[in-house]
mmCIF file of C-alpha atoms in Angstrom:
data_model
loop_
_atom_site.group_PDB
_atom_site.id
_atom_site.type_symbol
_atom_site.label_atom_id
_atom_site.label_comp_id
_atom_site.label_asym_id
_atom_site.label_seq_id
_atom_site.Cartn_x
_atom_site.Cartn_y
_atom_site.Cartn_z
ATOM 1 C CA UNK K 16 -3.060 -14.088 -19.046
ATOM 2 C CA UNK K 17 -1.301 -17.414 -18.547
ATOM 3 C CA UNK K 18 0.708 -16.942 -21.739
ATOM 4 C CA UNK K 19 1.891 -13.578 -20.504
ATOM 5 C CA UNK K 20 2.854 -15.006 -17.113
ATOM 6 C CA UNK K 21 4.898 -17.769 -18.736
ATOM 7 C CA UNK K 22 6.532 -15.248 -21.081
ATOM 8 C CA UNK K 23 7.429 -12.954 -18.183
ATOM 9 C CA UNK K 24 8.921 -15.880 -16.277
ATOM 10 C CA UNK K 25 11.024 -16.848 -19.291
ATOM 11 C CA UNK K 26 12.261 -13.268 -19.607
ATOM 12 C CA UNK K 27 13.457 -13.490 -16.005
ATOM 13 C CA UNK K 28 16.017 -16.149 -16.973
ATOM 14 C CA UNK K 29 18.387 -13.881 -18.977
ATOM 15 C CA UNK K 30 17.833 -11.067 -16.478
ATOM 16 C CA UNK K 31 18.879 -13.280 -13.590
ATOM 17 C CA UNK K 32 21.829 -14.579 -15.622
ATOM 18 C CA UNK K 33 23.147 -11.058 -16.218
ATOM 19 C CA UNK K 34 22.572 -10.190 -12.567
ATOM 20 C CA UNK K 35 24.435 -13.297 -11.401
ATOM 21 C CA UNK K 36 27.412 -12.495 -13.641
ATOM 22 C CA UNK K 37 27.666 -8.900 -12.438
ATOM 23 C CA UNK K 38 27.282 -9.806 -8.781
ATOM 24 C CA UNK K 39 29.820 -12.629 -8.988
ATOM 25 C CA UNK K 40 32.434 -10.378 -10.600
ATOM 26 C CA UNK K 41 31.830 -7.516 -8.164
ATOM 27 C CA UNK K 42 31.983 -9.867 -5.173
ATOM 28 C CA UNK K 43 35.356 -11.148 -6.336
ATOM 29 C CA UNK K 44 36.668 -7.578 -6.506
ATOM 30 C CA UNK K 45 36.088 -7.095 -2.789
ATOM 31 C CA UNK K 46 39.339 -6.908 -0.793
ATOM 32 C CA UNK K 47 40.264 -9.907 1.286
ATOM 33 C CA UNK K 48 38.569 -13.280 1.409
ATOM 34 C CA UNK K 49 36.776 -15.469 3.987
ATOM 35 C CA UNK K 50 40.088 -16.886 5.154
ATOM 36 C CA UNK K 51 41.653 -13.498 5.904
ATOM 37 C CA UNK K 52 39.923 -13.395 9.274
ATOM 38 C CA UNK K 53 41.556 -16.684 10.234
ATOM 39 C CA UNK K 54 45.050 -15.223 10.069
ATOM 40 C CA UNK K 55 46.662 -14.732 13.491
ATOM 41 C CA UNK K 56 50.310 -14.535 14.578
ATOM 42 C CA UNK K 57 50.125 -18.262 15.386
ATOM 43 C CA UNK K 58 48.530 -19.263 12.052
ATOM 44 C CA UNK K 59 50.637 -21.111 9.527
ATOM 45 C CA UNK K 60 50.360 -19.158 6.226
ATOM 46 C CA UNK K 61 50.692 -22.410 4.283
ATOM 47 C CA UNK K 62 47.462 -23.699 5.854
ATOM 48 C CA UNK K 63 45.578 -20.601 4.711
ATOM 49 C CA UNK K 64 46.996 -20.947 1.206
ATOM 50 C CA UNK K 65 45.923 -24.587 1.050
ATOM 51 C CA UNK K 66 42.390 -23.577 2.011
ATOM 52 C CA UNK K 67 42.345 -20.921 -0.727
ATOM 53 C CA UNK K 68 43.589 -23.365 -3.343
ATOM 54 C CA UNK K 69 41.053 -25.980 -2.246
ATOM 55 C CA UNK K 70 38.256 -23.401 -2.482
ATOM 56 C CA UNK K 71 39.347 -22.524 -6.025
ATOM 57 C CA UNK K 72 40.154 -18.896 -5.254
ATOM 58 C CA UNK K 73 43.109 -18.920 -7.634
ATOM 59 C CA UNK K 74 41.175 -20.307 -10.592
ATOM 60 C CA UNK K 75 40.235 -17.869 -13.384
ATOM 61 C CA UNK K 76 37.056 -15.964 -12.578
ATOM 62 C CA UNK K 77 35.124 -17.553 -15.446
ATOM 63 C CA UNK K 78 36.002 -21.024 -14.176
ATOM 64 C CA UNK K 79 34.815 -20.078 -10.694
ATOM 65 C CA UNK K 80 31.635 -18.566 -12.131
ATOM 66 C CA UNK K 81 30.913 -21.624 -14.256
ATOM 67 C CA UNK K 82 31.332 -23.965 -11.305
ATOM 68 C CA UNK K 83 29.157 -21.743 -9.140
ATOM 69 C CA UNK K 84 26.314 -21.317 -11.659
ATOM 70 C CA UNK K 85 26.228 -25.046 -12.493
ATOM 71 C CA UNK K 86 26.039 -25.972 -8.831
ATOM 72 C CA UNK K 87 23.430 -23.257 -8.184
ATOM 73 C CA UNK K 88 21.235 -24.654 -10.959
ATOM 74 C CA UNK K 89 21.278 -27.947 -9.043
ATOM 75 C CA UNK K 90 20.328 -26.263 -5.760
ATOM 76 C CA UNK K 91 23.856 -26.193 -4.378
ATOM 77 C CA UNK K 92 24.777 -22.573 -3.575
ATOM 78 C CA UNK K 93 28.056 -23.420 -1.959
ATOM 79 C CA UNK K 94 29.355 -23.507 1.570
ATOM 80 C CA UNK K 95 29.281 -20.620 4.002
ATOM 81 C CA UNK K 96 32.806 -20.120 5.304
ATOM 82 C CA UNK K 97 31.536 -18.127 8.275
ATOM 83 C CA UNK K 98 28.736 -20.420 9.409
ATOM 84 C CA UNK K 99 30.435 -23.668 8.346
ATOM 85 C CA UNK K 100 27.361 -25.095 6.627
ATOM 86 C CA UNK K 101 25.579 -24.945 3.245
ATOM 87 C CA UNK K 102 24.388 -21.508 2.130
ATOM 88 C CA UNK K 103 20.847 -22.810 1.591
ATOM 89 C CA UNK K 104 20.683 -23.847 5.251
ATOM 90 C CA UNK K 105 22.070 -20.499 6.432
ATOM 91 C CA UNK K 106 19.486 -18.522 4.463
ATOM 92 C CA UNK K 107 16.738 -20.978 5.389
ATOM 93 C CA UNK K 108 17.408 -20.354 9.079
ATOM 94 C CA UNK K 109 16.806 -16.621 8.555
ATOM 95 C CA UNK K 110 14.016 -16.751 5.953
ATOM 96 C CA UNK K 111 11.184 -17.412 8.405
ATOM 97 C CA UNK K 112 12.288 -14.538 10.640
ATOM 98 C CA UNK K 113 12.216 -12.148 7.693
ATOM 99 C CA UNK K 114 8.881 -13.541 6.507
ATOM 100 C CA UNK K 115 7.235 -12.940 9.894
ATOM 101 C CA UNK K 116 8.654 -9.422 10.106
ATOM 102 C CA UNK K 117 7.515 -8.716 6.540
ATOM 103 C CA UNK K 118 4.008 -10.028 7.155
ATOM 104 C CA UNK K 119 3.459 -7.940 10.276
ATOM 105 C CA UNK K 120 5.011 -4.878 8.612
ATOM 106 C CA UNK K 121 2.657 -5.146 5.613
ATOM 107 C CA UNK K 122 -0.344 -5.408 7.941
ATOM 108 C CA UNK K 123 0.790 -2.338 9.888
ATOM 109 C CA UNK K 124 1.584 -0.342 6.732
ATOM 110 C CA UNK K 125 -1.808 -0.854 5.102
ATOM 111 C CA UNK K 126 -3.740 -0.581 8.377
ATOM 112 C CA UNK K 127 -2.163 2.845 8.928
ATOM 113 C CA UNK K 128 -1.832 4.155 5.368
ATOM 114 C CA UNK K 129 -5.311 3.409 4.009
ATOM 115 C CA UNK K 130 -7.315 5.256 6.735
ATOM 116 C CA UNK K 131 -4.912 8.206 6.658
ATOM 117 C CA UNK K 132 -4.994 8.390 2.862
ATOM 118 C CA UNK K 133 -8.794 8.248 2.793
ATOM 119 C CA UNK K 134 -9.162 10.937 5.454
ATOM 120 C CA UNK K 135 -6.651 13.208 3.741
ATOM 121 C CA UNK K 136 -8.382 12.845 0.390
ATOM 122 C CA UNK K 137 -11.907 13.216 1.708
ATOM 123 C CA UNK K 138 -11.204 16.268 3.869
ATOM 124 C CA UNK K 139 -8.916 18.018 1.401
ATOM 125 C CA UNK K 140 -7.257 21.243 2.591
ATOM 126 C CA UNK K 141 -8.556 20.750 6.130
ATOM 127 C CA UNK K 142 -6.383 20.793 9.227
ATOM 128 C CA UNK K 143 -6.567 16.986 9.302
ATOM 129 C CA UNK K 144 -5.406 16.764 5.685
ATOM 130 C CA UNK K 145 -2.512 19.149 6.276
ATOM 131 C CA UNK K 146 -1.474 17.221 9.390
ATOM 132 C CA UNK K 147 -1.430 13.917 7.496
ATOM 133 C CA UNK K 148 0.533 15.441 4.614
ATOM 134 C CA UNK K 149 3.022 16.905 7.097
ATOM 135 C CA UNK K 150 3.419 13.478 8.711
ATOM 136 C CA UNK K 151 4.041 11.953 5.263
ATOM 137 C CA UNK K 152 6.749 14.493 4.467
ATOM 138 C CA UNK K 153 8.455 14.009 7.828
ATOM 139 C CA UNK K 154 8.361 10.188 7.591
ATOM 140 C CA UNK K 155 9.743 10.381 4.058
ATOM 141 C CA UNK K 156 12.599 12.645 5.148
ATOM 142 C CA UNK K 157 13.699 10.671 8.223
ATOM 143 C CA UNK K 158 16.307 7.982 7.415
ATOM 144 C CA UNK K 159 15.321 4.495 8.498
ATOM 145 C CA UNK K 160 18.328 3.939 10.725
ATOM 146 C CA UNK K 161 17.820 7.267 12.510
ATOM 147 C CA UNK K 162 14.222 6.520 13.518
ATOM 148 C CA UNK K 163 15.211 2.962 14.416
ATOM 149 C CA UNK K 164 17.934 4.184 16.761
ATOM 150 C CA UNK K 165 15.538 6.689 18.343
ATOM 151 C CA UNK K 166 12.917 4.009 18.945
ATOM 152 C CA UNK K 167 15.484 1.569 20.304
ATOM 153 C CA UNK K 168 16.659 4.187 22.791
ATOM 154 C CA UNK K 169 13.194 5.391 23.842
ATOM 155 C CA UNK K 170 11.078 2.234 23.794
ATOM 156 C CA UNK K 171 13.854 -0.269 24.344
ATOM 157 C CA UNK K 172 16.325 1.221 26.795
ATOM 158 C CA UNK K 173 14.450 4.056 28.502
ATOM 159 C CA UNK K 174 10.877 2.756 28.788
ATOM 160 C CA UNK K 175 11.837 -0.917 28.318
ATOM 161 C CA UNK K 176 8.511 -1.695 26.648
ATOM 162 C CA UNK K 177 10.030 -3.820 23.894
ATOM 163 C CA UNK K 178 13.077 -6.069 23.493
ATOM 164 C CA UNK K 179 15.777 -4.665 21.226
ATOM 165 C CA UNK K 180 17.584 -7.802 20.046
ATOM 166 C CA UNK K 181 16.827 -11.333 18.876
ATOM 167 C CA UNK K 182 13.533 -13.041 18.075
ATOM 168 C CA UNK K 183 12.528 -14.662 21.369
ATOM 169 C CA UNK K 184 13.369 -14.413 25.064
ATOM 170 C CA UNK K 185 16.024 -16.740 26.407
ATOM 171 C CA UNK K 186 14.700 -19.766 28.279
ATOM 172 C CA UNK K 187 11.220 -19.810 26.724
ATOM 173 C CA UNK K 188 10.128 -23.284 25.644
ATOM 174 C CA UNK K 189 9.326 -23.557 21.961
ATOM 175 C CA UNK K 190 5.699 -24.313 21.127
ATOM 176 C CA UNK K 191 4.245 -22.754 24.256
ATOM 177 C CA UNK K 192 1.960 -19.727 24.394
ATOM 178 C CA UNK K 193 4.751 -17.749 26.046
ATOM 179 C CA UNK K 194 7.029 -18.608 23.118
ATOM 180 C CA UNK K 195 4.625 -17.250 20.479
ATOM 181 C CA UNK K 196 3.926 -14.139 22.523
ATOM 182 C CA UNK K 197 7.654 -13.547 22.900
ATOM 183 C CA UNK K 198 8.173 -13.819 19.141
ATOM 184 C CA UNK K 199 5.313 -11.407 18.515
ATOM 185 C CA UNK K 200 6.648 -9.026 21.163
ATOM 186 C CA UNK K 201 10.070 -8.977 19.473
ATOM 187 C CA UNK K 202 8.423 -8.159 16.122
ATOM 188 C CA UNK K 203 6.306 -5.231 17.272
ATOM 189 C CA UNK K 204 8.956 -2.512 17.508
ATOM 190 C CA UNK K 205 10.818 -3.194 14.207
ATOM 191 C CA UNK K 206 7.555 -3.762 12.311
ATOM 192 C CA UNK K 207 6.025 -0.615 13.772
ATOM 193 C CA UNK K 208 9.124 1.391 12.902
ATOM 194 C CA UNK K 209 9.003 0.221 9.309
ATOM 195 C CA UNK K 210 5.268 0.944 9.107
ATOM 196 C CA UNK K 211 5.726 4.566 10.170
ATOM 197 C CA UNK K 212 8.251 5.058 7.388
ATOM 198 C CA UNK K 213 6.623 2.867 4.738
ATOM 199 C CA UNK K 214 3.225 4.542 4.536
ATOM 200 C CA UNK K 215 4.256 7.706 2.702
ATOM 201 C CA UNK K 216 3.829 6.494 -0.871
ATOM 202 C CA UNK K 217 0.491 4.794 -0.221
ATOM 203 C CA UNK K 218 -0.951 7.787 1.674
ATOM 204 C CA UNK K 219 0.007 10.285 -1.011
ATOM 205 C CA UNK K 220 -1.141 8.083 -3.868
ATOM 206 C CA UNK K 221 -4.470 7.249 -2.233
ATOM 207 C CA UNK K 222 -5.063 10.890 -1.319
ATOM 208 C CA UNK K 223 -4.444 11.970 -4.909
ATOM 209 C CA UNK K 224 -6.690 9.237 -6.299
ATOM 210 C CA UNK K 225 -9.576 10.230 -4.021
ATOM 211 C CA UNK K 226 -9.205 13.922 -4.846
ATOM 212 C CA UNK K 227 -9.230 13.128 -8.580
ATOM 213 C CA UNK K 228 -12.152 10.710 -8.214
ATOM 214 C CA UNK K 229 -14.326 13.428 -6.619
ATOM 215 C CA UNK K 230 -14.326 15.300 -9.942
ATOM 216 C CA UNK K 231 -15.248 12.275 -12.089
ATOM 217 C CA UNK K 232 -18.561 12.125 -13.948
ATOM 218 C CA UNK K 233 -19.758 8.952 -12.220
ATOM 219 C CA UNK K 234 -19.393 10.661 -8.843
ATOM 220 C CA UNK K 235 -21.290 13.720 -10.014
ATOM 221 C CA UNK K 236 -24.010 11.463 -11.402
ATOM 222 C CA UNK K 237 -24.307 9.561 -8.124
ATOM 223 C CA UNK K 238 -24.571 12.791 -6.155
ATOM 224 C CA UNK K 239 -27.178 14.201 -8.551
ATOM 225 C CA UNK K 240 -29.317 11.125 -7.896
ATOM 226 C CA UNK K 241 -29.418 12.021 -4.220
ATOM 227 C CA UNK K 242 -27.145 9.220 -3.017
ATOM 228 C CA UNK K 243 -25.711 10.129 0.413
ATOM 229 C CA UNK K 244 -22.108 11.259 0.315
ATOM 230 C CA UNK K 245 -21.132 8.462 2.690
ATOM 231 C CA UNK K 246 -22.332 5.846 0.193
ATOM 232 C CA UNK K 247 -20.695 7.691 -2.702
ATOM 233 C CA UNK K 248 -17.356 7.376 -0.944
ATOM 234 C CA UNK K 249 -17.774 3.751 0.096
ATOM 235 C CA UNK K 250 -19.281 2.407 -3.137
ATOM 236 C CA UNK K 251 -17.561 4.505 -5.768
ATOM 237 C CA UNK K 252 -14.664 6.723 -4.768
ATOM 238 C CA UNK K 253 -12.998 4.501 -2.165
ATOM 239 C CA UNK K 254 -13.401 1.268 -4.139
ATOM 240 C CA UNK K 255 -11.939 2.680 -7.362
ATOM 241 C CA UNK K 256 -9.145 4.519 -5.571
ATOM 242 C CA UNK K 257 -7.918 1.284 -3.978
ATOM 243 C CA UNK K 258 -7.184 -0.387 -7.320
ATOM 244 C CA UNK K 259 -3.711 1.151 -7.808
ATOM 245 C CA UNK K 260 -2.944 0.551 -4.107
ATOM 246 C CA UNK K 261 -3.656 -3.155 -4.615
ATOM 247 C CA UNK K 262 -1.034 -3.189 -7.348
ATOM 248 C CA UNK K 263 1.576 -1.953 -4.856
ATOM 249 C CA UNK K 264 1.018 -5.029 -2.703
ATOM 250 C CA UNK K 265 3.281 -7.204 -4.851
ATOM 251 C CA UNK K 266 6.195 -4.774 -4.608
ATOM 252 C CA UNK K 267 5.588 -4.235 -0.886
ATOM 253 C CA UNK K 268 5.594 -7.936 -0.027
ATOM 254 C CA UNK K 269 8.622 -8.896 -2.111
ATOM 255 C CA UNK K 270 10.528 -5.807 -1.021
ATOM 256 C CA UNK K 271 10.011 -6.691 2.610
ATOM 257 C CA UNK K 272 10.887 -10.330 2.009
ATOM 258 C CA UNK K 273 14.220 -9.120 0.707
ATOM 259 C CA UNK K 274 14.810 -7.910 4.221
ATOM 260 C CA UNK K 275 14.949 -4.409 5.607
ATOM 261 C CA UNK K 276 18.679 -4.140 6.044
ATOM 262 C CA UNK K 277 18.653 -1.112 8.323
ATOM 263 C CA UNK K 278 15.750 -2.294 10.459
ATOM 264 C CA UNK K 279 17.190 -5.766 11.014
ATOM 265 C CA UNK K 280 20.681 -4.427 11.658
ATOM 266 C CA UNK K 281 19.689 -1.767 14.195
ATOM 267 C CA UNK K 282 17.331 -4.105 16.046
ATOM 268 C CA UNK K 283 19.814 -7.006 15.811
ATOM 269 C CA UNK K 284 16.994 -9.032 14.289
ATOM 270 C CA UNK K 285 18.418 -12.210 12.686
ATOM 271 C CA UNK K 286 16.798 -11.970 9.261
ATOM 272 C CA UNK K 287 18.110 -12.019 5.714
ATOM 273 C CA UNK K 288 18.868 -8.296 5.731
ATOM 274 C CA UNK K 289 21.190 -8.563 8.708
ATOM 275 C CA UNK K 290 22.690 -11.740 7.254
ATOM 276 C CA UNK K 291 23.536 -9.770 4.115
ATOM 277 C CA UNK K 292 25.434 -7.103 6.087
ATOM 278 C CA UNK K 293 27.237 -9.704 8.204
ATOM 279 C CA UNK K 294 28.245 -11.624 5.080
ATOM 280 C CA UNK K 295 29.743 -8.510 3.491
ATOM 281 C CA UNK K 296 31.770 -7.760 6.612
ATOM 282 C CA UNK K 297 33.046 -11.350 6.794
ATOM 283 C CA UNK K 298 33.691 -11.648 3.019
ATOM 284 C CA UNK K 299 31.378 -14.656 2.815
ATOM 285 C CA UNK K 300 31.064 -14.560 -0.994
ATOM 286 C CA UNK K 301 28.789 -17.562 -1.346
ATOM 287 C CA UNK K 302 26.167 -16.050 0.947
ATOM 288 C CA UNK K 303 26.504 -12.582 -0.629
ATOM 289 C CA UNK K 304 25.974 -13.751 -4.196
ATOM 290 C CA UNK K 305 23.096 -16.045 -3.257
ATOM 291 C CA UNK K 306 21.290 -13.343 -1.280
ATOM 292 C CA UNK K 307 21.644 -10.765 -4.054
ATOM 293 C CA UNK K 308 20.313 -13.287 -6.544
ATOM 294 C CA UNK K 309 17.394 -13.987 -4.226
ATOM 295 C CA UNK K 310 16.677 -10.267 -3.793
ATOM 296 C CA UNK K 311 16.828 -9.747 -7.554
ATOM 297 C CA UNK K 312 14.447 -12.636 -8.164
ATOM 298 C CA UNK K 313 12.018 -11.280 -5.566
ATOM 299 C CA UNK K 314 12.073 -7.855 -7.243
ATOM 300 C CA UNK K 315 11.196 -9.364 -10.618
ATOM 301 C CA UNK K 316 8.548 -11.523 -8.989
ATOM 302 C CA UNK K 317 7.076 -8.461 -7.280
ATOM 303 C CA UNK K 318 6.600 -6.732 -10.617
ATOM 304 C CA UNK K 319 4.773 -9.754 -11.985
ATOM 305 C CA UNK K 320 2.634 -10.164 -8.856
ATOM 306 C CA UNK K 321 1.600 -6.520 -8.971
ATOM 307 C CA UNK K 322 0.350 -6.895 -12.552
ATOM 308 C CA UNK K 323 -1.525 -10.083 -11.670
ATOM 309 C CA UNK K 324 -3.123 -8.548 -8.565
ATOM 310 C CA UNK K 325 -4.217 -5.472 -10.525
ATOM 311 C CA UNK K 326 -5.766 -7.603 -13.271
ATOM 312 C CA UNK K 327 -7.685 -9.613 -10.651
ATOM 313 C CA UNK K 328 -9.103 -6.668 -8.709
ATOM 314 C CA UNK K 329 -9.958 -4.757 -11.902
ATOM 315 C CA UNK K 330 -11.439 -7.014 -14.634
ATOM 316 C CA UNK K 331 -11.049 -4.185 -17.154
ATOM 317 C CA UNK K 332 -7.271 -4.627 -17.047
ATOM 318 C CA UNK K 333 -5.598 -7.536 -18.785
ATOM 319 C CA UNK K 334 -1.857 -8.023 -18.540
ATOM 320 C CA UNK K 335 -1.808 -9.876 -21.843
#
């Protein structure tokens, strides 16, 4: 397995190289530049031009790409023109916010999807099953930003149960119990919103696996031996049906770490997803290219993690 892991990691290198080249070229094709927003009637155009020359904006694209990729290999991803500090520091400030939101969202997704999937599969064609399937179809059809706006209006502005912006209340001292509760309180609504929309795939897959497992020979054998149906589900059907779901965990975690752009934008939650949108609007190329590279790396890592997790939970499977 270790040889396969090393080989997969090595394969990531050319994939990330191609991704970096495409993203760098596409970012340079965007209209305007970070200094366009500095232009006012009182601004001296010569000052703006000097800034562009100093930043290397008039160098050939391949020269700019070479300088950028060499610096990136050394951990220097450039300077954010919007935030006036290194890109690594800008992303680092948002990474923990996205991590906390991702962690709570994963917990909510699996805590909701697994029971619903099991119930739907066990009581196939019942009213409960049809209700769960209907919920899955509705949650799949509703756009993320639409449900987010509805929840912000209902639970944020009308009922005022949850805050709708930021990560912590103003004036709360860091490190106190009130501070941690405030952070958790700010996470509940966006994480819950994502969970309601992110359970569809897991519910449907788990339901299908349980329905298929009920017709397997090992289940029929267990039932013929007089084993209670409750034990058949817990020891055989449920355990085997969870194996593919465990493989989804890698994609779920890395996908969430990439930041839910719509969730973070609607809830004004300062994570990497919102940073990505803000960087596009402000033409902050250094942040854009670095974030896309990070998202691409996380996607490749998620594929590898899913294979590793599946091989661990099911010894019959070997990724090598």
